[in-house]
């Protein structure tokens, strides 16, 4: 351990601690000890402090004991000439720094003008987002779980110029890593501002997160890591050892120190090293070689900007499999959330503006010429900025294990595949698809034929078990598109009839899904034809296909076995699997009840259904709805109590489509129990809701469901129900 680093980290820790003490004293004087403090919308208090000490800081007064703890961790500032052989004192200094950071940062939320937007992406006048709330945490968590996001890079400071900042960000995005940005240079410049100046889209959607400009905002990255350990890893608050071990082993993160590293930045770096996150610096700072904490170097210095990302992955031992696709723009899941605004759009296709469709079909091997990609009609070079064209994407796939049943699953991937390209937006599917190609992508040389290359490369890479050959034709010729779209529509409706016609009674096998067990270890979804997975991403056919594609994967067939209760949806075979796969935590499931032995929820539900006792019915709230609901909780609070793989009678996470299934809480009264849902959800699902209402013989039922424009409390819902004579009023009591 270098004495220079140790003394710098210790000096820095003292400075940050003194700042925290000062902020605390000022706040105490101004607001008194009982004033509430928090990071908004989280159940983890000040997460690093909570994870490491178990202390639940919720008032200013609670901060005192934390400050004392930090102070006791602070080593004496060493004399420059004294050799410090151990890393220990610097690590303690690092931890004291993180505690102090959280105190400073949480007090910022009491200021008249909070320095953070608390939104998913920067706003017009502020780029700094501040701490991630629990909703973000859960949503992003699944990406860490399923490997679509291997980890994060905490970028501290500023790149030497904007171009380098963009290059580093793009490289990290291409590796699917989250990029957490904080701190600035002595002259007040920061990496996030560099990206902003270059027009790079930041926010949780693109994985480029500007946390805060202050050096203390670096703690948000470690707070994220600590919450990952507590919420996904089941680590108990206060169990600092397991928390740090979880992070060292499971969270692939590292620090990129950009520009001059002053004492306070050193102190943050020492905090990160506690978590096993190495520090890669572009400046000449003394290196630290492996000791007991990491298996690798703690600090690697003087790394050229071109090599920083590679070097970080190497040091952290992170292997990322990326599909190299031969296209002129960057590619990776981090680009999926990117928007292409109308003003930046070079070419637009579909989206209701022009006729469009996309279709994937299984063909015989001899009918498919692998790698053949044609554009029939105009290419992007043939049109001017701001143009529109019709679009037909026809993908022909062959493979000895390919089945017709897999067509819709592969076809649905086109959306993610295309969205992964930088500067290309894809929305919708089938004949309501919509593509925008940005001016920037066009300038880099992107062509329509590249859409075909993306689809082919990704199908071959991600579905190698079933796909051997891929041929793509892209049509922009109006007459051709119209003609082929007719044929495609026949195929779509044929597929719909197959799924829609299936009932739970018509099959002997359901499918299990345990994908979410990595963070909700006792959770299991049972997917039947009439009840899809609660994340909305897996229906029965998907489960079947996924099993055939990967027989050892998270989707396994479940024999229903003998029926225990047909009405509630309970079967012997299902119970057996539920018991085994829930680590014997659950004995039975009722697939059609939310009141008695309901299915568990992990955390990725599209909607939550919650009992409204006085209304004798249920409300539904979707993830996108941020406001208060009639049950007195917002989605984020509800999610906290429903998730985690436990049975919670009266509450249940569901996929949207289950709301209009004939089996929707059949045992509790079914569809007509719904008394409230957000307007946006209602509108989104209007056709399906109306169809279901007609099926049950009350075509005007949908109008009887209140929304936030009508009622926001349970009492108001009740009033409305009486006014419209909602059928739930006449039904058996739910409780
Ligand atoms: Fe997770 Fe269930 Fe979706 Fe599988 S089906 S990914 S277990 S929520
Ligand atoms: Zn889940």
XYZ file of C-alpha atoms and ligand atoms in Angstrom:
744
model
C 0.000 0.000 0.000
C 1.393 3.245 -1.016
C 1.767 5.753 1.745
C 0.900 8.540 -0.664
C -2.504 7.120 -1.414
C -3.189 6.238 2.156
C -2.401 9.698 3.393
C -4.335 11.362 0.577
C -7.374 9.178 1.230
C -7.183 9.844 4.946
C -6.755 13.589 4.442
C -9.711 13.548 2.028
C -11.850 11.585 4.458
C -11.211 14.174 7.162
C -12.291 16.940 4.801
C -15.501 15.195 3.769
C -16.271 14.339 7.381
C -15.838 17.973 8.405
C -18.209 19.020 5.637
C -20.773 16.501 6.849
C -20.455 17.703 10.415
C -20.935 21.284 9.297
C -23.983 20.508 7.145
C -25.426 18.495 10.015
C -24.951 21.285 12.563
C -26.486 23.848 10.250
C -29.472 21.625 9.487
C -29.923 20.789 13.154
C -30.021 24.456 14.004
C -32.384 25.303 11.209
C -34.852 22.392 11.399
C -34.331 20.662 14.734
C -33.584 16.992 15.384
C -37.020 15.638 14.438
C -37.006 16.893 10.880
C -37.407 14.003 8.427
C -34.551 13.270 6.050
C -34.580 10.782 3.213
C -33.631 9.993 -0.312
C -37.000 10.104 -2.090
C -39.016 6.903 -2.547
C -36.786 4.337 -1.003
C -37.260 1.801 1.734
C -33.515 1.600 2.346
C -33.014 4.844 4.289
C -29.516 6.150 3.587
C -28.494 2.922 1.906
C -24.744 2.694 2.537
C -25.206 3.585 6.198
C -28.159 1.203 6.469
C -26.338 -1.649 4.744
C -23.129 -1.266 6.723
C -24.438 -0.404 10.179
C -28.140 -1.268 10.197
C -28.876 2.288 11.377
C -32.121 3.643 9.937
C -31.507 7.320 9.480
C -34.873 8.997 9.060
C -34.444 12.246 10.994
C -31.691 14.775 11.382
C -31.270 13.591 14.951
C -30.505 10.065 13.737
C -27.458 11.381 11.946
C -25.536 12.097 15.124
C -24.678 8.487 15.875
C -23.595 7.966 12.278
C -21.275 10.922 12.451
C -19.828 9.505 15.651
C -19.316 6.195 13.914
C -17.631 7.899 10.975
C -15.407 9.849 13.312
C -14.310 6.721 15.115
C -13.384 5.157 11.775
C -11.240 8.115 10.770
C -7.574 7.285 11.121
C -5.156 9.973 12.235
C -3.787 11.964 9.360
C -0.407 10.353 8.893
C 2.809 12.255 8.888
C 4.042 12.367 5.285
C 7.150 10.500 6.316
C 5.500 7.616 8.056
C 5.204 4.414 6.064
C 1.763 2.845 6.194
C 2.105 -0.788 5.321
C -1.571 -1.765 5.428
C -4.573 -0.803 3.399
C -6.764 -1.044 6.481
C -6.623 2.544 7.609
C -7.350 3.861 4.121
C -10.327 1.528 3.863
C -11.722 2.798 7.146
C -11.216 6.318 5.895
C -13.115 5.323 2.742
C -16.061 4.042 4.724
C -16.134 7.164 6.903
C -16.193 9.150 3.664
C -19.213 7.278 2.318
C -21.155 7.795 5.574
C -20.308 11.495 5.455
C -21.297 11.663 1.772
C -24.751 10.296 2.500
C -25.314 12.813 5.271
C -24.277 15.691 3.035
C -26.329 14.430 0.087
C -29.507 13.645 2.015
C -29.490 17.111 3.596
C -29.494 18.578 0.094
C -33.028 17.276 -0.307
C -34.128 19.682 2.436
C -32.894 22.726 0.535
C -35.402 25.123 -0.978
C -34.044 24.368 -4.358
C -33.169 20.672 -4.477
C -30.158 20.326 -6.765
C -31.549 17.167 -8.370
C -34.314 16.575 -10.894
C -35.441 13.258 -9.336
C -36.582 12.211 -12.811
C -35.500 9.417 -15.123
C -33.604 11.726 -17.412
C -32.258 15.288 -17.331
C -34.698 18.165 -17.607
C -34.296 21.356 -19.648
C -32.504 23.275 -16.923
C -30.819 20.554 -14.867
C -28.914 17.456 -15.895
C -28.292 16.041 -12.391
C -30.723 13.303 -11.382
C -29.715 12.527 -7.802
C -30.280 9.207 -5.995
C -32.138 6.385 -7.751
C -35.474 5.510 -6.147
C -36.686 1.972 -5.484
C -38.742 1.772 -8.669
C -35.648 2.390 -10.757
C -33.748 -0.012 -8.557
C -36.208 -2.834 -9.180
C -36.561 -2.174 -12.874
C -32.840 -2.028 -13.421
C -32.299 -4.878 -11.023
C -33.730 -7.440 -13.389
C -31.147 -6.428 -15.957
C -28.379 -7.161 -13.509
C -30.082 -10.461 -12.776
C -30.600 -11.690 -16.307
C -27.199 -10.442 -17.361
C -28.401 -7.803 -19.785
C -26.491 -5.305 -17.647
C -23.321 -6.856 -16.273
C -22.441 -4.012 -13.928
C -21.581 -0.349 -13.753
C -18.751 2.106 -14.190
C -18.590 4.984 -11.734
C -17.002 7.813 -13.705
C -15.600 10.449 -11.408
C -14.334 13.755 -12.758
C -13.929 14.996 -16.309
C -12.389 13.739 -19.550
C -9.661 15.837 -21.207
C -12.110 16.826 -23.943
C -15.692 16.240 -25.048
C -14.743 13.776 -27.745
C -13.023 11.506 -25.256
C -15.971 11.734 -22.869
C -18.343 10.603 -25.625
C -16.011 7.844 -26.700
C -15.714 6.417 -23.189
C -19.467 6.645 -22.640
C -20.248 4.906 -25.938
C -17.757 2.180 -25.255
C -19.266 1.497 -21.838
C -22.769 1.564 -23.326
C -21.745 -0.915 -25.996
C -20.596 -3.208 -23.221
C -24.085 -2.788 -21.701
C -22.692 -1.264 -18.523
C -24.420 1.457 -16.564
C -22.421 4.664 -16.403
C -22.764 6.557 -13.122
C -21.269 10.045 -13.315
C -20.320 12.347 -10.462
C -17.870 15.019 -9.318
C -16.064 17.614 -11.397
C -12.599 18.979 -12.057
C -11.126 21.815 -9.949
C -12.313 24.265 -12.620
C -15.843 22.918 -12.365
C -16.115 20.727 -15.474
C -17.711 17.297 -15.430
C -18.109 14.343 -17.753
C -21.900 14.563 -17.757
C -21.707 18.184 -18.883
C -19.356 17.146 -21.651
C -21.899 14.589 -22.853
C -24.657 17.152 -22.571
C -22.697 19.577 -24.744
C -22.286 16.887 -27.363
C -26.026 16.231 -27.425
C -25.719 12.713 -25.988
C -29.013 11.495 -24.552
C -28.570 10.758 -20.855
C -30.867 9.171 -18.283
C -31.827 5.743 -16.984
C -33.175 4.763 -20.413
C -29.751 5.033 -22.000
C -27.788 3.901 -18.951
C -25.861 7.174 -18.741
C -26.695 8.508 -15.306
C -25.567 11.974 -14.217
C -25.863 11.501 -10.440
C -24.485 14.805 -9.174
C -21.728 17.318 -9.678
C -20.484 17.262 -6.119
C -17.800 14.712 -5.304
C -20.069 13.409 -2.528
C -22.626 12.309 -5.162
C -20.251 9.438 -5.915
C -21.911 7.713 -2.974
C -25.091 7.224 -5.052
C -23.245 4.557 -7.036
C -22.275 2.718 -3.854
C -25.776 3.185 -2.462
C -27.049 1.480 -5.598
C -24.640 -1.400 -5.037
C -25.600 -1.710 -1.360
C -29.288 -1.845 -2.206
C -28.601 -4.487 -4.847
C -27.103 -6.666 -2.120
C -30.025 -6.079 0.241
C -32.867 -6.381 -2.242
C -31.571 -8.981 -4.677
C -28.977 -10.750 -2.611
C -31.053 -11.043 0.560
C -28.224 -9.524 2.602
C -29.413 -8.221 5.953
C -28.898 -4.553 6.818
C -25.929 -4.219 9.144
C -24.231 -7.336 7.824
C -21.444 -5.303 6.273
C -19.231 -8.280 5.602
C -21.754 -10.127 3.471
C -22.768 -6.909 1.801
C -19.227 -6.172 0.735
C -18.652 -9.773 -0.306
C -21.835 -9.806 -2.377
C -20.633 -6.737 -4.180
C -17.161 -8.018 -4.691
C -18.467 -11.287 -6.134
C -21.662 -10.299 -7.907
C -21.653 -6.664 -8.869
C -19.175 -6.015 -11.604
C -18.309 -2.435 -11.007
C -15.276 -0.243 -11.188
C -14.313 3.396 -10.878
C -12.907 5.412 -13.763
C -11.071 8.360 -12.243
C -10.884 11.015 -14.935
C -8.603 13.999 -14.571
C -6.872 15.234 -11.474
C -7.503 13.109 -8.397
C -7.566 15.325 -5.313
C -7.749 14.190 -1.694
C -11.523 14.055 -1.628
C -11.643 11.917 -4.748
C -9.028 9.612 -3.251
C -11.242 9.235 -0.240
C -14.169 8.199 -2.476
C -11.899 5.748 -4.276
C -10.959 4.209 -0.938
C -14.689 3.831 -0.237
C -15.167 1.979 -3.523
C -12.207 -0.306 -2.868
C -14.054 -1.501 0.246
C -16.658 -2.922 -2.139
C -14.002 -4.624 -4.194
C -14.377 -2.102 -6.997
C -11.010 -1.246 -8.530
C -10.043 2.247 -9.593
C -8.667 2.916 -13.062
C -7.127 6.356 -13.464
C -5.940 8.299 -16.480
C -3.425 10.245 -14.417
C -0.218 9.233 -12.760
C -1.201 8.082 -9.303
C 0.578 5.368 -7.370
C -0.744 1.887 -8.019
C -1.896 -0.529 -5.345
C -1.255 -4.192 -5.945
C -3.452 -7.056 -4.809
C -3.948 -7.662 -1.109
C -6.677 -9.556 0.676
C -9.578 -7.479 -0.534
C -9.578 -7.801 -4.279
C -7.926 -10.537 -6.250
C -6.659 -7.878 -8.547
C -5.036 -4.486 -8.406
C -6.956 -1.838 -6.482
C -5.638 1.135 -8.349
C -4.270 1.133 -11.863
C -2.911 4.438 -12.998
C -1.754 6.242 -16.074
C -4.050 4.337 -18.394
C -4.573 5.839 -21.839
C -8.151 6.895 -22.555
C -8.373 4.497 -25.483
C -7.615 1.606 -23.189
C -9.445 2.580 -20.016
C -12.584 0.542 -20.573
C -10.740 -2.561 -21.743
C -8.311 -2.293 -18.876
C -11.104 -1.881 -16.331
C -12.876 -4.995 -17.588
C -9.639 -6.907 -17.498
C -8.781 -5.843 -13.960
C -12.305 -6.517 -12.718
C -12.305 -9.871 -14.493
C -15.405 -9.088 -16.462
C -16.064 -11.000 -19.628
C -18.737 -9.516 -21.798
C -19.979 -11.393 -24.793
C -21.021 -8.872 -27.353
C -22.270 -9.649 -30.792
C -20.171 -7.762 -33.259
C -22.487 -6.477 -35.915
C -21.128 -4.981 -39.048
C -22.939 -1.646 -39.058
C -21.600 1.917 -38.995
C -23.197 2.910 -35.661
C -22.618 1.712 -32.093
C -24.676 -1.245 -30.922
C -25.802 -2.561 -27.511
C -28.810 -2.798 -25.187
C -27.927 0.551 -23.656
C -29.167 2.202 -26.839
C -32.584 0.569 -26.601
C -34.051 3.373 -24.530
C -32.807 6.110 -26.808
C -35.315 8.381 -28.482
C -35.047 9.860 -31.932
C -36.826 13.190 -31.951
C -38.749 14.361 -34.954
C -36.325 17.231 -35.592
C -33.437 14.768 -35.706
C -35.231 12.209 -37.826
C -33.808 11.627 -41.305
C -36.210 8.898 -42.365
C -39.417 7.690 -40.775
C -41.374 4.559 -41.631
C -44.685 3.236 -40.280
C -45.995 4.623 -36.996
C -49.341 5.362 -38.626
C -47.674 7.754 -41.085
C -46.955 5.176 -43.771
C -47.960 1.564 -44.342
C -45.594 -0.820 -42.647
C -45.254 -4.327 -41.227
C -42.690 -6.878 -40.122
C -43.003 -10.613 -40.451
C -40.780 -13.546 -39.594
C -41.428 -16.954 -41.126
C -39.969 -20.394 -40.864
C -38.830 -21.828 -44.193
C -37.147 -24.965 -45.402
C -33.358 -24.799 -45.440
C -33.191 -24.843 -49.222
C -35.547 -21.868 -49.437
C -33.289 -19.599 -47.386
C -30.098 -18.053 -48.688
C -28.223 -17.210 -45.511
C -26.816 -13.698 -45.409
C -28.817 -12.433 -48.352
C -30.153 -8.983 -47.542
C -32.072 -7.064 -50.151
C -33.701 -3.662 -50.261
C -36.568 -3.583 -52.715
C -37.487 0.024 -53.446
C -35.708 3.182 -52.330
C -32.667 3.101 -50.027
C -31.953 5.857 -47.544
C -29.556 7.442 -50.079
C -32.454 7.962 -52.459
C -34.425 10.196 -50.090
C -33.934 13.579 -48.456
C -33.795 14.593 -44.808
C -37.238 14.417 -43.224
C -38.668 11.833 -45.654
C -41.112 9.039 -45.086
C -41.286 5.649 -46.762
C -43.511 2.599 -46.518
C -41.782 -0.405 -44.994
C -42.056 -4.160 -45.099
C -39.522 -6.331 -43.287
C -39.674 -9.985 -44.309
C -37.401 -12.315 -42.393
C -37.051 -15.923 -43.485
C -35.486 -18.296 -41.025
C -34.420 -21.911 -41.347
C -33.073 -24.345 -38.807
C -33.539 -28.032 -38.136
C -35.091 -27.298 -34.729
C -37.090 -24.281 -35.902
C -40.863 -24.557 -35.487
C -43.763 -22.454 -36.603
C -44.572 -21.836 -32.921
C -41.315 -19.962 -32.513
C -42.105 -17.459 -35.263
C -43.881 -14.887 -33.058
C -41.197 -15.130 -30.374
C -38.389 -14.478 -32.795
C -40.424 -11.848 -34.595
C -40.948 -9.970 -31.334
C -37.178 -9.749 -30.893
C -36.939 -7.519 -33.964
C -37.966 -4.654 -31.708
C -35.067 -5.047 -29.286
C -32.646 -5.989 -32.013
C -33.216 -2.842 -34.043
C -33.498 -0.578 -31.023
C -30.023 -1.654 -29.955
C -28.510 0.398 -32.764
C -27.426 3.907 -31.850
C -29.675 6.493 -33.438
C -32.364 4.067 -34.611
C -35.750 3.902 -32.942
C -38.125 0.979 -33.259
C -41.577 0.818 -31.717
C -44.508 -1.550 -31.964
C -44.629 -4.794 -33.871
C -46.468 -6.566 -36.674
C -48.337 -4.030 -38.834
C -48.123 -1.254 -36.251
C -44.361 -1.015 -36.296
C -42.535 2.281 -36.476
C -38.944 3.061 -37.304
C -37.046 6.321 -37.161
C -33.503 6.700 -38.419
C -31.698 9.731 -37.045
C -29.742 12.251 -39.039
C -26.635 11.334 -37.044
C -26.971 7.644 -37.948
C -27.446 8.530 -41.597
C -24.327 10.716 -41.463
C -22.357 7.790 -40.119
C -23.467 5.808 -43.142
C -26.393 3.791 -41.799
C -28.493 2.175 -44.530
C -31.794 0.314 -44.604
C -29.905 -2.839 -45.482
C -28.220 -2.546 -42.053
C -31.593 -3.328 -40.488
C -31.317 -6.715 -42.155
C -27.769 -7.216 -40.944
C -28.799 -6.465 -37.372
C -31.693 -8.909 -37.484
C -29.597 -11.652 -39.012
C -26.586 -11.286 -36.698
C -28.694 -11.154 -33.555
C -30.900 -14.106 -34.522
C -27.845 -16.222 -35.228
C -26.141 -15.131 -32.013
C -29.029 -15.262 -29.554
C -30.976 -18.192 -31.008
C -28.226 -20.423 -32.301
C -30.053 -23.474 -30.928
C -32.861 -23.072 -33.432
C -31.721 -20.693 -36.146
C -29.196 -21.754 -38.788
C -29.943 -19.485 -41.716
C -31.466 -16.037 -42.072
C -32.464 -14.076 -45.136
C -34.005 -10.609 -44.966
C -35.880 -8.553 -47.513
C -36.720 -4.917 -46.852
C -39.451 -3.405 -48.966
C -40.003 0.319 -49.386
C -42.021 0.060 -52.563
C -45.611 1.088 -51.847
C -47.372 -1.499 -54.028
C -45.185 -4.324 -52.772
C -45.633 -3.326 -49.136
C -49.406 -3.175 -49.487
C -49.578 -6.528 -51.180
C -47.323 -8.302 -48.703
C -48.973 -6.635 -45.723
C -52.286 -8.260 -46.621
C -50.665 -11.678 -46.473
C -48.923 -10.816 -43.197
C -52.204 -9.774 -41.625
C -53.708 -13.156 -42.395
C -50.803 -14.804 -40.653
C -51.096 -12.516 -37.590
C -54.774 -13.291 -37.125
C -54.165 -16.972 -37.604
C -51.600 -16.815 -34.779
C -53.946 -14.858 -32.520
C -56.687 -17.387 -32.942
C -54.336 -20.127 -31.847
C -53.393 -18.452 -28.551
C -56.752 -16.852 -27.898
C -58.482 -20.159 -28.457
C -56.403 -21.916 -25.829
C -57.710 -22.499 -22.346
C -56.061 -23.823 -19.220
C -58.322 -26.862 -19.476
C -57.146 -27.625 -22.997
C -53.561 -28.415 -21.973
C -51.984 -30.847 -19.532
C -48.787 -28.912 -19.184
C -48.086 -25.442 -17.838
C -44.648 -23.825 -17.724
C -42.687 -22.592 -14.761
C -40.459 -19.567 -14.879
C -37.719 -19.092 -12.322
C -35.774 -16.411 -14.098
C -36.377 -13.982 -11.251
C -35.072 -16.294 -8.544
C -31.663 -14.729 -8.667
C -33.093 -11.822 -6.734
C -36.360 -13.221 -5.377
C -35.058 -16.664 -4.439
C -38.436 -18.177 -3.497
C -40.407 -16.729 -6.365
C -41.791 -18.826 -9.168
C -44.256 -17.951 -11.921
C -46.552 -20.641 -13.228
C -47.558 -19.729 -16.744
C -50.755 -21.139 -18.185
C -52.542 -20.347 -21.460
C -54.903 -18.031 -19.601
C -52.411 -16.463 -17.221
C -49.144 -15.088 -18.490
C -46.085 -14.296 -16.367
C -46.492 -11.209 -14.213
C -43.781 -9.338 -16.098
C -45.956 -9.595 -19.201
C -43.056 -10.934 -21.234
C -43.807 -14.664 -21.152
C -47.022 -16.350 -22.175
C -47.621 -20.081 -22.377
C -46.391 -20.389 -25.947
C -43.264 -18.461 -25.020
C -42.679 -20.784 -22.105
C -43.061 -23.778 -24.393
C -40.739 -22.336 -26.997
C -38.194 -21.176 -24.432
C -38.044 -24.694 -23.002
C -37.462 -26.188 -26.418
C -34.835 -23.616 -27.249
C -33.043 -24.128 -23.927
C -34.101 -27.336 -22.148
C -32.047 -26.463 -19.062
C -33.258 -22.891 -18.884
C -35.593 -21.170 -16.442
C -38.784 -22.347 -18.191
C -39.675 -25.941 -17.435
C -42.803 -27.920 -18.216
C -45.103 -28.511 -15.241
C -47.543 -31.405 -15.373
C -50.825 -30.197 -13.954
C -51.627 -33.581 -12.465
C -54.945 -34.150 -10.748
C -57.203 -31.205 -10.102
C -57.623 -30.111 -6.487
C -59.867 -27.131 -7.147
C -60.884 -26.245 -10.646
C -62.526 -22.948 -9.725
C -59.607 -21.600 -7.708
C -57.085 -23.068 -10.104
C -55.184 -25.538 -7.965
C -53.553 -28.727 -9.198
C -51.496 -31.379 -7.499
C -48.631 -31.323 -9.992
C -48.399 -27.549 -9.860
C -48.306 -27.544 -6.065
C -45.508 -30.072 -6.117
C -43.370 -27.921 -8.386
C -44.215 -24.773 -6.435
C -43.080 -26.456 -3.234
C -39.818 -27.712 -4.713
C -38.877 -24.598 -6.621
C -39.792 -22.168 -3.865
C -37.227 -23.846 -1.644
C -40.147 -25.317 0.255
C -41.372 -21.901 1.252
C -44.774 -22.288 -0.429
C -47.080 -25.245 -0.350
C -49.746 -24.286 -2.814
C -50.920 -21.790 -5.364
C -54.358 -20.802 -6.494
C -53.903 -19.530 -10.005
C -57.266 -17.759 -10.032
C -57.392 -16.154 -6.598
C -55.722 -13.150 -5.026
C -57.369 -13.671 -1.642
C -56.397 -17.247 -0.897
C -52.915 -18.644 -1.574
C -52.236 -16.314 -4.477
C -49.212 -16.564 -6.709
C -46.176 -14.723 -5.431
C -44.674 -11.619 -6.977
C -41.008 -11.013 -7.637
C -40.686 -7.353 -8.511
C -41.203 -7.044 -12.260
C -45.003 -7.051 -12.394
C -46.567 -4.806 -15.018
C -49.481 -4.024 -12.681
C -50.480 -4.510 -9.086
C -54.002 -5.568 -8.175
C -54.975 -4.469 -4.670
C -58.076 -5.033 -2.593
C -60.217 -1.987 -1.741
C -62.166 -3.385 1.211
C -64.937 -0.791 1.470
C -65.556 -0.933 -2.274
C -65.825 -4.708 -2.210
C -63.598 -4.706 -5.252
C -60.066 -4.244 -6.484
C -57.990 -1.476 -7.997
C -55.300 -1.971 -10.597
C -52.258 0.253 -10.942
C -49.604 -0.004 -13.625
C -45.918 0.641 -13.144
C -45.981 3.804 -15.224
C -48.487 5.538 -12.927
C -46.581 7.624 -10.352
C -49.435 9.258 -8.401
C -51.249 8.236 -5.240
C -53.860 5.486 -5.652
C -57.138 4.900 -3.775
C -55.562 2.245 -1.540
C -53.429 4.998 0.000
C -50.163 3.869 -1.536
C -48.285 4.767 -4.662
C -47.085 2.060 -7.010
C -43.573 2.269 -5.586
C -44.726 1.720 -2.013
C -47.099 -1.050 -3.049
C -44.321 -2.722 -5.006
C -42.157 -2.751 -1.919
C -44.714 -4.710 0.063
C -45.974 -7.012 -2.691
C -42.658 -8.146 -4.130
C -39.935 -10.454 -2.906
C -41.582 -13.808 -3.548
C -44.055 -13.927 -0.677
C -47.799 -14.628 -0.775
C -49.738 -11.515 0.175
C -53.474 -12.147 0.137
C -55.238 -9.030 -1.090
C -52.312 -7.942 -3.237
C -50.922 -9.451 -6.386
C -48.562 -8.536 -9.201
C -49.885 -9.386 -12.675
C -49.157 -8.992 -16.363
C -51.543 -6.606 -18.130
C -53.059 -9.281 -20.324
C -54.220 -11.299 -17.326
C -56.693 -8.506 -16.494
C -58.802 -9.480 -19.510
C -58.384 -13.218 -19.149
C -61.502 -15.264 -18.373
C -59.576 -16.614 -15.417
C -58.746 -13.215 -13.883
C -59.318 -13.682 -10.126
C -62.188 -15.978 -11.051
C -62.397 -17.343 -7.517
C -62.764 -13.837 -6.060
C -65.476 -12.705 -8.444
C -63.528 -12.008 -11.618
C -63.406 -9.069 -14.009
C -66.339 -7.150 -12.502
C -64.387 -6.726 -9.274
C -62.309 -4.028 -10.954
C -63.390 -0.655 -9.597
C -60.447 1.641 -10.372
C -57.470 1.903 -12.711
C -55.376 4.785 -14.059
C -56.834 6.472 -17.116
C -53.768 5.793 -19.198
C -53.931 2.060 -18.554
C -57.616 2.026 -19.330
C -57.059 3.765 -22.626
C -54.142 1.567 -23.533
C -56.234 -1.551 -22.974
C -59.575 -0.134 -24.086
C -60.266 -2.577 -26.929
C -59.444 -5.619 -24.857
C -61.401 -4.345 -21.832
C -64.458 -3.637 -23.993
C -64.249 -7.036 -25.599
C -64.122 -8.699 -22.209
C -67.046 -6.594 -20.966
C -69.107 -7.701 -23.945
C -68.159 -11.303 -23.313
C -69.650 -11.157 -19.828
C -72.766 -9.462 -21.125
C -72.259 -5.960 -19.718
C -70.908 -3.887 -22.579
C -70.997 -0.650 -20.556
C -68.952 -2.076 -17.672
C -65.704 -0.363 -18.646
C -67.286 3.046 -18.025
C -68.082 1.956 -14.482
C -64.400 1.571 -13.670
C -63.268 4.814 -12.046
C -59.940 6.463 -12.827
C -57.937 9.301 -11.261
C -60.024 11.943 -13.014
C -63.045 10.586 -11.153
C -61.689 9.354 -7.835
C -58.415 9.286 -5.949
C -59.583 7.940 -2.584
C -61.457 4.818 -1.664
C -64.445 6.950 -0.548
C -64.596 8.712 -3.882
C -64.429 5.397 -5.711
C -67.324 4.194 -3.577
C -69.402 7.281 -4.408
C -68.812 6.752 -8.085
C -69.686 3.074 -7.824
C -73.000 3.972 -6.289
C -73.671 6.534 -8.939
C -73.041 4.114 -11.817
C -74.374 1.032 -10.006
C -71.122 -0.854 -10.193
C -71.802 -4.626 -10.109
C -69.258 -5.251 -7.314
C -71.669 -3.588 -4.876
C -74.013 -6.527 -5.293
C -71.371 -9.229 -5.157
C -70.432 -11.464 -2.214
C -68.120 -9.782 0.295
C -64.487 -10.187 -0.682
C -63.296 -10.456 2.880
Fe -39.757 -13.299 -13.742
Fe -42.141 -14.483 -13.795
Fe -41.394 -12.923 -15.821
Fe -40.251 -15.292 -15.404
S -42.389 -14.918 -15.962
S -39.236 -13.362 -15.912
S -40.236 -15.412 -13.179
S -41.748 -12.322 -13.707
Zn -39.494 -10.853 -11.768
